[in-house]
Amino acid sequence: MRLHSPLLFFTLAAFLAVARVEADEATLAAFTHAGELVQAGNFAEAIAEYNMLLGKYPGVAGAYHNRGIARRGVGDLPGGIADVTHALSLEPKSTDFLRTRATMWHEAGKPAEALADLDQVLEIDPQDAAATHLRGVVKMEKGDSQGAAEDFTHTLELVPDFPRPRQSLRRPLRPSAISMVRSAMRTAPCSSIPNPSAPYLRRGLIKRASGFLEPAVADFTRVLQLDPRNFGALYERGRAYSGLGREQRRPR
């Protein structure tokens, strides 16, 4: 069972070894500093530092990956995708690189490309919970409710207290997807705080939209057990109760 964030920042010592780079202490310190800049959100400075380092050491896949995250951070999403794609040309089987690129494809509004990368991740590592969850998000936005529900269910089978990875649902959604993710977006969709209720909430939304109201109530109730102040889940459970002809008791 593997649990990853879909955008993973790397320290470079391991990648220098993989690329067979003989680095002195100053070079290793420069790579470490560039990574710290990414982690701190100082993306423009990180890009400048990686540009210098990759001029000397062009075979370090992790440096391209990290620069890609930094380029995404300054709003250059195509540049970020290009850098991670180059990292994958050096290490084609890296599930971390594939998952990062899938996240970027998703943010770029290219679900087919995102799904292709996530499918490849899960061929390599079927127990990658973050890739399974992200694939469910992409499927949900495409209108594949059944496939999304299966992925969210499998995520919870792999990691019952799955923490929600950092993802962006801020870009405009197709009208058919808006109703299903409305409550999820209201409850801090881009929060970095682990949120184990997210897969239950999303699965509940799909079940309610598909007419399976009792199972939807069960999922929303589970969300409220994990996160009692999740007003989106409370609202959606009320809607499901209404469809069943029942009243939701007001919390005290």
Short mmCIF file of C-alpha atoms in Angstrom, two decimals, residues 37-166:
data_model
loop_
_atom_site.label_atom_id
_atom_site.label_comp_id
_atom_site.label_asym_id
_atom_site.label_seq_id
_atom_site.Cartn_x
_atom_site.Cartn_y
_atom_site.Cartn_z
CA LEU A 37 13.42 27.10 -2.58
CA VAL A 38 10.74 25.00 -4.27
CA GLN A 39 9.50 23.74 -0.94
CA ALA A 40 9.32 27.31 0.41
CA GLY A 41 7.41 28.54 -2.64
CA ASN A 42 10.24 30.73 -3.93
CA PHE A 43 9.69 29.44 -7.44
CA ALA A 44 11.40 32.12 -9.53
CA GLU A 45 14.62 31.78 -7.50
CA ALA A 46 14.41 28.00 -7.71
CA ILE A 47 14.06 28.13 -11.51
CA ALA A 48 17.14 30.33 -11.80
CA GLU A 49 19.14 27.97 -9.62
CA TYR A 50 17.99 24.87 -11.51
CA ASN A 51 18.79 26.54 -14.82
CA MET A 52 22.37 26.98 -13.67
CA LEU A 53 22.65 23.45 -12.25
CA LEU A 54 21.07 21.72 -15.25
CA GLY A 55 23.51 23.55 -17.51
CA LYS A 56 26.27 21.61 -15.75
CA TYR A 57 24.37 18.39 -14.95
CA PRO A 58 21.75 17.79 -17.66
CA GLY A 59 21.17 14.15 -16.73
CA VAL A 60 19.55 14.66 -13.33
CA ALA A 61 15.90 13.70 -13.81
CA GLY A 62 14.79 14.90 -10.38
CA ALA A 63 16.09 18.39 -11.12
CA TYR A 64 13.87 18.64 -14.20
CA HIS A 65 10.95 17.37 -12.14
CA ASN A 66 11.51 19.96 -9.40
CA ARG A 67 12.01 22.76 -11.92
CA GLY A 68 8.74 21.66 -13.51
CA ILE A 69 6.95 22.12 -10.18
CA ALA A 70 8.58 25.55 -9.84
CA ARG A 71 7.51 26.55 -13.36
CA ARG A 72 3.98 25.48 -12.56
CA GLY A 73 4.24 27.61 -9.42
CA VAL A 74 4.92 30.77 -11.44
CA GLY A 75 2.00 30.02 -13.76
CA ASP A 76 3.96 28.37 -16.57
CA LEU A 77 1.98 25.13 -16.65
CA PRO A 78 3.09 24.13 -20.21
CA GLY A 79 6.70 24.65 -19.12
CA GLY A 80 6.09 22.53 -16.03
CA ILE A 81 4.65 19.72 -18.13
CA ALA A 82 7.61 19.97 -20.53
CA ASP A 83 10.11 19.67 -17.68
CA VAL A 84 8.39 16.68 -16.09
CA THR A 85 8.10 15.06 -19.53
CA HIS A 86 11.86 15.47 -19.91
CA ALA A 87 12.37 13.91 -16.48
CA LEU A 88 10.30 10.95 -17.69
CA SER A 89 12.46 10.63 -20.80
CA LEU A 90 15.35 10.00 -18.37
CA GLU A 91 13.35 7.78 -15.98
CA PRO A 92 10.30 6.47 -17.87
CA LYS A 93 9.04 4.21 -15.07
CA SER A 94 9.04 6.78 -12.28
CA THR A 95 5.57 6.66 -10.75
CA ASP A 96 6.31 9.91 -8.92
CA PHE A 97 7.04 11.75 -12.17
CA LEU A 98 4.01 10.22 -13.88
CA ARG A 99 1.75 11.21 -11.00
CA THR A 100 3.07 14.77 -11.06
CA ARG A 101 2.51 15.07 -14.80
CA ALA A 102 -1.00 13.61 -14.43
CA THR A 103 -1.78 16.32 -11.86
CA MET A 104 -0.55 18.97 -14.27
CA TRP A 105 -2.52 17.51 -17.20
CA HIS A 106 -5.59 17.58 -14.95
CA GLU A 107 -5.01 21.24 -14.11
CA ALA A 108 -4.47 21.99 -17.82
CA GLY A 109 -7.92 20.57 -18.63
CA LYS A 110 -6.58 17.49 -20.46
CA PRO A 111 -8.27 14.55 -18.76
CA ALA A 112 -7.36 11.95 -21.39
CA GLU A 113 -3.65 12.65 -20.90
CA ALA A 114 -4.06 12.66 -17.11
CA LEU A 115 -5.86 9.31 -17.17
CA ALA A 116 -3.21 7.79 -19.43
CA ASP A 117 -0.46 8.74 -16.96
CA LEU A 118 -2.48 7.54 -13.95
CA ASP A 119 -3.27 4.23 -15.66
CA GLN A 120 0.46 3.80 -16.22
CA VAL A 121 1.20 4.55 -12.55
CA LEU A 122 -1.32 1.93 -11.47
CA GLU A 123 0.07 -0.66 -13.89
CA ILE A 124 3.44 -0.22 -12.20
CA ASP A 125 2.07 0.10 -8.66
CA PRO A 126 -1.59 -1.00 -8.29
CA GLN A 127 -1.57 0.06 -4.62
CA ASP A 128 -0.78 3.73 -5.22
CA ALA A 129 -3.66 5.32 -3.29
CA ALA A 130 -3.00 8.90 -4.41
CA ALA A 131 -3.04 7.93 -8.09
CA THR A 132 -6.24 5.93 -7.56
CA HIS A 133 -7.91 8.88 -5.84
CA LEU A 134 -6.78 11.39 -8.46
CA ARG A 135 -8.03 9.10 -11.22
CA GLY A 136 -11.41 9.10 -9.49
CA VAL A 137 -11.41 12.92 -9.44
CA VAL A 138 -10.62 13.08 -13.16
CA LYS A 139 -13.28 10.50 -13.99
CA MET A 140 -15.84 12.38 -11.92
CA GLU A 141 -15.16 15.60 -13.80
CA LYS A 142 -15.55 13.72 -17.09
CA GLY A 143 -18.97 12.46 -15.98
CA ASP A 144 -17.89 8.84 -15.41
CA SER A 145 -19.69 8.47 -12.09
CA GLN A 146 -19.40 4.69 -11.91
CA GLY A 147 -15.67 4.69 -12.62
CA ALA A 148 -15.09 7.50 -10.13
CA ALA A 149 -17.03 5.69 -7.41
CA GLU A 150 -15.00 2.52 -8.03
CA ASP A 151 -11.73 4.46 -7.71
CA PHE A 152 -12.81 6.26 -4.53
CA THR A 153 -13.95 2.96 -3.03
CA HIS A 154 -10.64 1.32 -3.94
CA THR A 155 -8.77 4.28 -2.42
CA LEU A 156 -10.56 3.67 0.86
CA GLU A 157 -9.81 -0.05 0.66
CA LEU A 158 -6.11 0.74 0.26
CA VAL A 159 -6.00 3.48 2.91
CA PRO A 160 -9.17 3.74 5.05
CA ASP A 161 -8.07 7.09 6.52
CA PHE A 162 -6.79 8.42 3.20
CA PRO A 163 -5.59 12.04 3.51
CA ARG A 164 -6.57 14.18 0.63
CA PRO A 165 -3.56 15.19 -1.52
CA ARG A 166 -3.06 18.74 -2.75
#
